[in-house]
PDB file of C-alpha atoms in Angstrom:
ATOM      1  CA  MET A   1     233.234  80.165  63.686  1.00 80.00           C
ATOM      2  CA  ASN A   2     234.951  80.863  67.013  1.00 89.00           C
ATOM      3  CA  TRP A   3     234.932  79.595  70.587  1.00 92.00           C
ATOM      4  CA  VAL A   4     231.485  81.111  71.226  1.00 92.00           C
ATOM      5  CA  ASP A   5     230.004  78.973  68.451  1.00 93.00           C
ATOM      6  CA  ILE A   6     231.747  75.904  69.849  1.00 94.00           C
ATOM      7  CA  ALA A   7     230.318  76.645  73.305  1.00 94.00           C
ATOM      8  CA  ILE A   8     226.806  77.031  71.857  1.00 95.00           C
ATOM      9  CA  ILE A   9     227.096  73.747  69.957  1.00 96.00           C
ATOM     10  CA  PHE A  10     228.408  72.035  73.091  1.00 96.00           C
ATOM     11  CA  VAL A  11     225.512  73.239  75.256  1.00 95.00           C
ATOM     12  CA  ILE A  12     222.873  72.219  72.715  1.00 95.00           C
ATOM     13  CA  ALA A  13     224.547  68.849  72.111  1.00 96.00           C
ATOM     14  CA  VAL A  14     224.757  68.086  75.836  1.00 95.00           C
ATOM     15  CA  THR A  15     221.130  68.993  76.543  1.00 92.00           C
ATOM     16  CA  SER A  16     219.926  67.083  73.470  1.00 93.00           C
ATOM     17  CA  LEU A  17     221.828  63.910  74.351  1.00 93.00           C
ATOM     18  CA  TYR A  18     220.889  64.183  78.021  1.00 90.00           C
ATOM     19  CA  SER A  19     217.209  64.561  77.147  1.00 88.00           C
ATOM     20  CA  LEU A  20     217.458  61.663  74.701  1.00 90.00           C
ATOM     21  CA  MET A  21     218.857  59.463  77.465  1.00 88.00           C
ATOM     22  CA  TRP A  22     216.443  60.506  80.210  1.00 84.00           C
ATOM     23  CA  GLY A  23     213.323  61.236  78.185  1.00 85.00           C
ATOM     24  CA  PHE A  24     210.905  64.111  77.795  1.00 87.00           C
ATOM     25  CA  ILE A  25     208.839  63.513  80.928  1.00 83.00           C
ATOM     26  CA  ARG A  26     211.774  63.727  83.305  1.00 83.00           C
ATOM     27  CA  GLN A  27     213.169  66.790  81.527  1.00 83.00           C
ATOM     28  CA  LEU A  28     209.791  68.506  81.615  1.00 85.00           C
ATOM     29  CA  MET A  29     209.595  67.929  85.343  1.00 87.00           C
ATOM     30  CA  LEU A  30     213.084  69.349  85.808  1.00 85.00           C
ATOM     31  CA  VAL A  31     212.143  72.447  83.821  1.00 84.00           C
ATOM     32  CA  ALA A  32     209.015  72.816  85.956  1.00 89.00           C
ATOM     33  CA  CYS A  33     211.165  72.595  89.086  1.00 92.00           C
ATOM     34  CA  PHE A  34     213.511  75.212  87.616  1.00 88.00           C
ATOM     35  CA  ALA A  35     210.596  77.544  86.837  1.00 88.00           C
ATOM     36  CA  VAL A  36     209.158  77.193  90.340  1.00 92.00           C
ATOM     37  CA  ALA A  37     212.563  77.763  91.926  1.00 92.00           C
ATOM     38  CA  LEU A  38     213.186  80.826  89.758  1.00 86.00           C
ATOM     39  CA  TYR A  39     209.780  82.285  90.622  1.00 87.00           C
ATOM     40  CA  VAL A  40     210.306  81.763  94.361  1.00 90.00           C
ATOM     41  CA  ALA A  41     213.831  83.204  94.185  1.00 88.00           C
ATOM     42  CA  LEU A  42     212.697  86.318  92.309  1.00 82.00           C
ATOM     43  CA  ASN A  43     209.794  87.034  94.639  1.00 84.00           C
ATOM     44  CA  PHE A  44     210.927  85.849  98.078  1.00 86.00           C
ATOM     45  CA  SER A  45     214.718  86.183  98.203  1.00 86.00           C
ATOM     46  CA  GLY A  46     214.278  89.636  99.752  1.00 85.00           C
ATOM     47  CA  PHE A  47     213.232  88.054 103.048  1.00 87.00           C
ATOM     48  CA  VAL A  48     216.379  85.900 103.121  1.00 87.00           C
ATOM     49  CA  PHE A  49     218.473  88.962 102.281  1.00 86.00           C
ATOM     50  CA  ASP A  50     216.956  91.073 105.055  1.00 86.00           C
ATOM     51  CA  SER A  51     217.034  88.293 107.647  1.00 86.00           C
ATOM     52  CA  PHE A  52     220.312  86.546 106.895  1.00 84.00           C
ATOM     53  CA  THR A  53     222.689  87.341 104.044  1.00 85.00           C
ATOM     54  CA  SER A  54     222.719  91.135 104.534  1.00 83.00           C
ATOM     55  CA  GLY A  55     224.647  90.511 107.740  1.00 85.00           C
ATOM     56  CA  TRP A  56     227.038  87.962 106.264  1.00 87.00           C
ATOM     57  CA  VAL A  57     228.874  90.154 103.733  1.00 82.00           C
ATOM     58  CA  ASP A  58     229.378  93.896 103.300  1.00 82.00           C
ATOM     59  CA  SER A  59     228.517  94.022  99.599  1.00 82.00           C
ATOM     60  CA  GLU A  60     224.766  94.371  99.034  1.00 82.00           C
ATOM     61  CA  THR A  61     225.060  92.940  95.515  1.00 79.00           C
ATOM     62  CA  ILE A  62     226.827  89.803  96.726  1.00 84.00           C
ATOM     63  CA  ALA A  63     224.412  89.444  99.644  1.00 86.00           C
ATOM     64  CA  ARG A  64     221.390  89.645  97.345  1.00 86.00           C
ATOM     65  CA  ALA A  65     222.976  87.168  94.937  1.00 85.00           C
ATOM     66  CA  MET A  66     223.622  84.780  97.824  1.00 89.00           C
ATOM     67  CA  ALA A  67     220.024  85.127  99.010  1.00 89.00           C
ATOM     68  CA  GLY A  68     218.665  84.434  95.547  1.00 88.00           C
ATOM     69  CA  GLY A  69     220.981  81.463  95.105  1.00 90.00           C
ATOM     70  CA  LEU A  70     220.044  79.920  98.437  1.00 93.00           C
ATOM     71  CA  VAL A  71     216.313  80.282  97.806  1.00 93.00           C
ATOM     72  CA  PHE A  72     216.646  78.951  94.266  1.00 92.00           C
ATOM     73  CA  VAL A  73     218.691  75.877  95.193  1.00 94.00           C
ATOM     74  CA  GLY A  74     216.536  75.059  98.215  1.00 94.00           C
ATOM     75  CA  THR A  75     213.295  75.360  96.265  1.00 95.00           C
ATOM     76  CA  PHE A  76     214.667  73.354  93.346  1.00 92.00           C
ATOM     77  CA  VAL A  77     215.768  70.481  95.586  1.00 94.00           C
ATOM     78  CA  VAL A  78     212.405  70.330  97.369  1.00 94.00           C
ATOM     79  CA  ALA A  79     210.462  70.488  94.089  1.00 91.00           C
ATOM     80  CA  ALA A  80     212.651  67.784  92.530  1.00 88.00           C
ATOM     81  CA  ILE A  81     212.035  65.461  95.481  1.00 90.00           C
ATOM     82  CA  LEU A  82     208.282  66.020  95.232  1.00 88.00           C
ATOM     83  CA  THR A  83     208.257  65.061  91.529  1.00 84.00           C
ATOM     84  CA  ILE A  84     209.808  61.615  92.087  1.00 81.00           C
ATOM     85  CA  PRO A  85     206.486  59.818  92.810  1.00 79.00           C
ATOM     86  CA  LEU A  86     204.845  61.558  89.844  1.00 73.00           C
ATOM     87  CA  PHE A  87     207.667  60.502  87.537  1.00 71.00           C
ATOM     88  CA  ARG A  88     207.325  56.878  88.601  1.00 72.00           C
ATOM     89  CA  LEU A  89     203.578  57.056  88.036  1.00 67.00           C
ATOM     90  CA  VAL A  90     203.647  58.379  84.458  1.00 62.00           C
ATOM     91  CA  ARG A  91     206.719  56.498  83.262  1.00 62.00           C
ATOM     92  CA  ALA A  92     205.199  53.603  81.314  1.00 60.00           C
ATOM     93  CA  ARG A  93     207.131  51.173  79.140  1.00 62.00           C
ATOM     94  CA  SER A  94     204.624  51.556  76.297  1.00 61.00           C
ATOM     95  CA  ILE A  95     205.621  55.178  75.677  1.00 73.00           C
ATOM     96  CA  ARG A  96     209.322  54.920  76.488  1.00 76.00           C
ATOM     97  CA  PHE A  97     210.543  55.173  72.858  1.00 81.00           C
ATOM     98  CA  LEU A  98     208.314  58.165  72.123  1.00 83.00           C
ATOM     99  CA  ASP A  99     209.355  59.712  75.419  1.00 83.00           C
ATOM    100  CA  HIS A 100     213.030  59.564  74.435  1.00 86.00           C
ATOM    101  CA  LEU A 101     212.379  60.773  70.878  1.00 89.00           C
ATOM    102  CA  VAL A 102     210.419  63.795  72.035  1.00 90.00           C
ATOM    103  CA  GLY A 103     213.087  64.303  74.674  1.00 90.00           C
ATOM    104  CA  LEU A 104     215.697  64.769  71.943  1.00 92.00           C
ATOM    105  CA  ALA A 105     213.719  67.608  70.364  1.00 93.00           C
ATOM    106  CA  PHE A 106     212.981  69.096  73.765  1.00 91.00           C
ATOM    107  CA  GLY A 107     216.672  68.960  74.661  1.00 92.00           C
ATOM    108  CA  PHE A 108     217.565  70.903  71.528  1.00 94.00           C
ATOM    109  CA  VAL A 109     215.088  73.669  72.386  1.00 93.00           C
ATOM    110  CA  LEU A 110     216.228  73.639  76.016  1.00 90.00           C
ATOM    111  CA  GLY A 111     219.866  74.016  74.977  1.00 93.00           C
ATOM    112  CA  TRP A 112     218.945  76.936  72.753  1.00 94.00           C
ATOM    113  CA  ALA A 113     217.101  78.568  75.659  1.00 92.00           C
ATOM    114  CA  ILE A 114     220.007  77.986  78.058  1.00 92.00           C
ATOM    115  CA  ALA A 115     222.377  79.565  75.551  1.00 94.00           C
ATOM    116  CA  GLY A 116     219.994  82.527  75.309  1.00 93.00           C
ATOM    117  CA  LEU A 117     219.937  82.989  79.082  1.00 90.00           C
ATOM    118  CA  ALA A 118     223.724  82.689  79.219  1.00 92.00           C
ATOM    119  CA  TRP A 119     224.029  85.364  76.539  1.00 93.00           C
ATOM    120  CA  ILE A 120     221.822  87.741  78.535  1.00 90.00           C
ATOM    121  CA  GLY A 121     223.919  87.089  81.641  1.00 87.00           C
ATOM    122  CA  ALA A 122     227.184  87.612  79.755  1.00 89.00           C
ATOM    123  CA  VAL A 123     225.988  90.893  78.227  1.00 90.00           C
ATOM    124  CA  LEU A 124     224.844  92.260  81.588  1.00 85.00           C
ATOM    125  CA  THR A 125     227.966  91.092  83.416  1.00 83.00           C
ATOM    126  CA  PHE A 126     230.703  92.015  80.943  1.00 84.00           C
ATOM    127  CA  GLN A 127     229.044  94.959  79.123  1.00 85.00           C
ATOM    128  CA  ILE A 128     229.501  93.273  75.745  1.00 87.00           C
ATOM    129  CA  LYS A 129     228.972  95.438  72.656  1.00 87.00           C
ATOM    130  CA  ALA A 130     228.175  94.547  69.052  1.00 88.00           C
ATOM    131  CA  GLU A 131     231.556  95.955  67.986  1.00 87.00           C
ATOM    132  CA  ASP A 132     233.438  93.315  69.982  1.00 86.00           C
ATOM    133  CA  PRO A 133     235.554  91.213  67.559  1.00 89.00           C
ATOM    134  CA  THR A 134     234.336  87.999  69.175  1.00 87.00           C
ATOM    135  CA  VAL A 135     230.724  89.008  68.569  1.00 88.00           C
ATOM    136  CA  GLN A 136     231.436  89.978  64.968  1.00 87.00           C
ATOM    137  CA  GLN A 137     233.160  86.678  64.167  1.00 89.00           C
ATOM    138  CA  THR A 138     230.538  84.327  65.584  1.00 90.00           C
ATOM    139  CA  ARG A 139     228.059  82.578  63.283  1.00 91.00           C
ATOM    140  CA  LEU A 140     225.515  81.160  65.740  1.00 92.00           C
ATOM    141  CA  LEU A 141     225.225  84.034  68.211  1.00 92.00           C
ATOM    142  CA  PRO A 142     222.600  85.942  66.150  1.00 92.00           C
ATOM    143  CA  TYR A 143     220.268  82.940  66.505  1.00 92.00           C
ATOM    144  CA  VAL A 144     220.948  82.758  70.243  1.00 93.00           C
ATOM    145  CA  HIS A 145     220.326  86.503  70.466  1.00 93.00           C
ATOM    146  CA  THR A 146     216.889  85.915  68.946  1.00 92.00           C
ATOM    147  CA  ALA A 147     216.171  83.417  71.728  1.00 92.00           C
ATOM    148  CA  SER A 148     217.314  85.976  74.306  1.00 92.00           C
ATOM    149  CA  ILE A 149     215.018  88.644  72.872  1.00 92.00           C
ATOM    150  CA  THR A 150     212.098  86.209  72.880  1.00 91.00           C
ATOM    151  CA  MET A 151     212.702  85.382  76.543  1.00 89.00           C
ATOM    152  CA  LEU A 152     212.849  89.065  77.468  1.00 88.00           C
ATOM    153  CA  GLU A 153     209.558  89.646  75.667  1.00 88.00           C
ATOM    154  CA  LEU A 154     207.971  86.776  77.585  1.00 87.00           C
ATOM    155  CA  ALA A 155     209.474  87.969  80.866  1.00 84.00           C
ATOM    156  CA  GLU A 156     208.118  91.512  80.582  1.00 84.00           C
ATOM    157  CA  GLN A 157     204.618  90.155  79.878  1.00 86.00           C
ATOM    158  CA  ALA A 158     204.677  87.465  82.592  1.00 80.00           C
ATOM    159  CA  PRO A 159     202.035  88.172  85.286  1.00 81.00           C
ATOM    160  CA  PHE A 160     204.376  87.188  88.120  1.00 73.00           C
ATOM    161  CA  LEU A 161     207.137  89.561  86.954  1.00 75.00           C
ATOM    162  CA  GLN A 162     205.152  92.798  86.990  1.00 78.00           C
ATOM    163  CA  SER A 163     206.733  94.413  90.051  1.00 78.00           C
ATOM    164  CA  ASP A 164     208.412  97.767  89.387  1.00 80.00           C
ATOM    165  CA  GLU A 165     211.824  96.478  90.455  1.00 76.00           C
ATOM    166  CA  THR A 166     211.670  93.432  88.192  1.00 78.00           C
ATOM    167  CA  GLN A 167     210.396  95.426  85.210  1.00 82.00           C
ATOM    168  CA  LEU A 168     213.241  97.916  85.591  1.00 84.00           C
ATOM    169  CA  LEU A 169     215.723  95.039  85.622  1.00 82.00           C
ATOM    170  CA  ILE A 170     214.179  93.760  82.403  1.00 84.00           C
ATOM    171  CA  LEU A 171     214.440  97.274  80.941  1.00 87.00           C
ATOM    172  CA  ASP A 172     218.161  97.328  81.749  1.00 86.00           C
ATOM    173  CA  ALA A 173     218.517  93.969  80.032  1.00 86.00           C
ATOM    174  CA  TRP A 174     216.675  95.291  76.950  1.00 89.00           C
ATOM    175  CA  ASP A 175     219.041  98.250  76.661  1.00 89.00           C
ATOM    176  CA  ALA A 176     222.124  96.082  77.062  1.00 88.00           C
ATOM    177  CA  MET A 177     220.909  93.503  74.546  1.00 90.00           C
ATOM    178  CA  ARG A 178     220.219  96.151  71.903  1.00 90.00           C
ATOM    179  CA  GLU A 179     223.792  97.414  72.199  1.00 89.00           C
ATOM    180  CA  ALA A 180     225.144  93.855  72.017  1.00 88.00           C
ATOM    181  CA  ASN A 181     222.988  92.773  69.060  1.00 90.00           C
ATOM    182  CA  PRO A 182     225.283  90.537  66.936  1.00 88.00           C
ATOM    183  CA  VAL A 183     223.389  91.584  63.807  1.00 83.00           C
ATOM    184  CA  LEU A 184     224.862  95.080  64.219  1.00 77.00           C
ATOM    185  CA  GLY A 185     228.344  93.611  64.059  1.00 56.00           C
ATOM    186  CA  HIS A 186     227.591  91.811  60.797  1.00 57.00           C
ATOM    187  CA  GLY A 187     226.685  94.914  58.812  1.00 54.00           C
ATOM    188  CA  ALA A 188     222.966  94.184  58.662  1.00 51.00           C
ATOM    189  CA  ASP A 189     220.438  96.602  57.236  1.00 51.00           C
ATOM    190  CA  GLU A 190     217.776  98.345  59.314  1.00 50.00           C
ATOM    191  CA  ASP A 191     215.060  95.762  58.612  1.00 53.00           C
ATOM    192  CA  GLU A 192     217.252  92.922  59.876  1.00 50.00           C
ATOM    193  CA  ILE A 193     218.163  94.888  62.981  1.00 48.00           C
ATOM    194  CA  GLN A 194     214.521  95.589  63.802  1.00 51.00           C
ATOM    195  CA  ALA A 195     213.615  91.947  63.223  1.00 51.00           C
ATOM    196  CA  ALA A 196     216.364  90.760  65.559  1.00 48.00           C
ATOM    197  CA  ALA A 197     215.580  93.239  68.341  1.00 47.00           C
ATOM    198  CA  PRO A 198     212.085  94.723  68.086  1.00 48.00           C
ATOM    199  CA  VAL A 199     211.589  97.971  69.938  1.00 43.00           C
ATOM    200  CA  LEU A 200     208.384  98.262  71.964  1.00 41.00           C
ATOM    201  CA  THR A 201     207.387 101.828  72.702  1.00 40.00           C
ATOM    202  CA  SER A 202     203.639 101.748  73.232  1.00 41.00           C
ATOM    203  CA  ALA A 203     202.566 101.891  76.855  1.00 41.00           C
ATOM    204  CA  ASP A 204     199.483  99.869  75.934  1.00 45.00           C
ATOM    205  CA  ASP A 205     201.531  96.954  74.621  1.00 48.00           C
ATOM    206  CA  ASP A 206     204.659  97.244  76.739  1.00 51.00           C
ATOM    207  CA  PRO A 207     204.485  97.036  80.567  1.00 49.00           C
ATOM    208  CA  ILE A 208     207.921  98.660  80.837  1.00 50.00           C
ATOM    209  CA  ALA A 209     206.843 101.626  78.713  1.00 51.00           C
ATOM    210  CA  GLY A 210     203.791 101.943  80.924  1.00 52.00           C
ATOM    211  CA  LEU A 211     205.964 101.820  84.043  1.00 48.00           C
ATOM    212  CA  ILE A 212     208.225 104.593  82.733  1.00 49.00           C
ATOM    213  CA  SER A 213     205.223 106.672  81.692  1.00 50.00           C
ATOM    214  CA  SER A 214     203.607 106.344  85.119  1.00 49.00           C
ATOM    215  CA  ASN A 215     206.856 107.290  86.866  1.00 49.00           C
ATOM    216  CA  GLU A 216     207.227 110.379  84.687  1.00 51.00           C
ATOM    217  CA  ASN A 217     203.679 111.432  85.519  1.00 51.00           C
TER     218      ASN A 217
END
């Protein structure tokens, strides 16, 4: 166990305890707000980039990141404000105990998902490889990697993420995650490697494969 494992445990513990305190309903609404904000940021940040942030900084990457961040935060705040009346409506004393109990389980899953997203971001940002000593020494990262792979699979099949640009970004993430697969650093056999990072090659089943095939044609 190393500092990566400690960080994973910390994230899951915090989200679990937070969800236990605040309950499932409130957490579900926050996740819904996050999903809406992420969708709006992915699909409409280009307008903010073209109209505003492209003229603020010279770096296109930083300008696009700023545009996405502004759209995400603004949408999240508005969505969170709109959910306040709904939260007050559904929050009944009769289901409070069950709400908190389910919230604990939800918080655990949420923490696992957050760790998975963080792992994808770290791999893409720092070009992490399976041979890295930190990756080889961790115990929990293979489980987080499984969560990351699951989220990438869901992302490439999501109807609102089917634009060519977004699918190519997901393809880049797939390639990076395969090279950073912690199972490779633990001397796993081929079956374990395939189970941890399934490779989709059929254009009928994989939108990214179809995108590449259409571009080649």
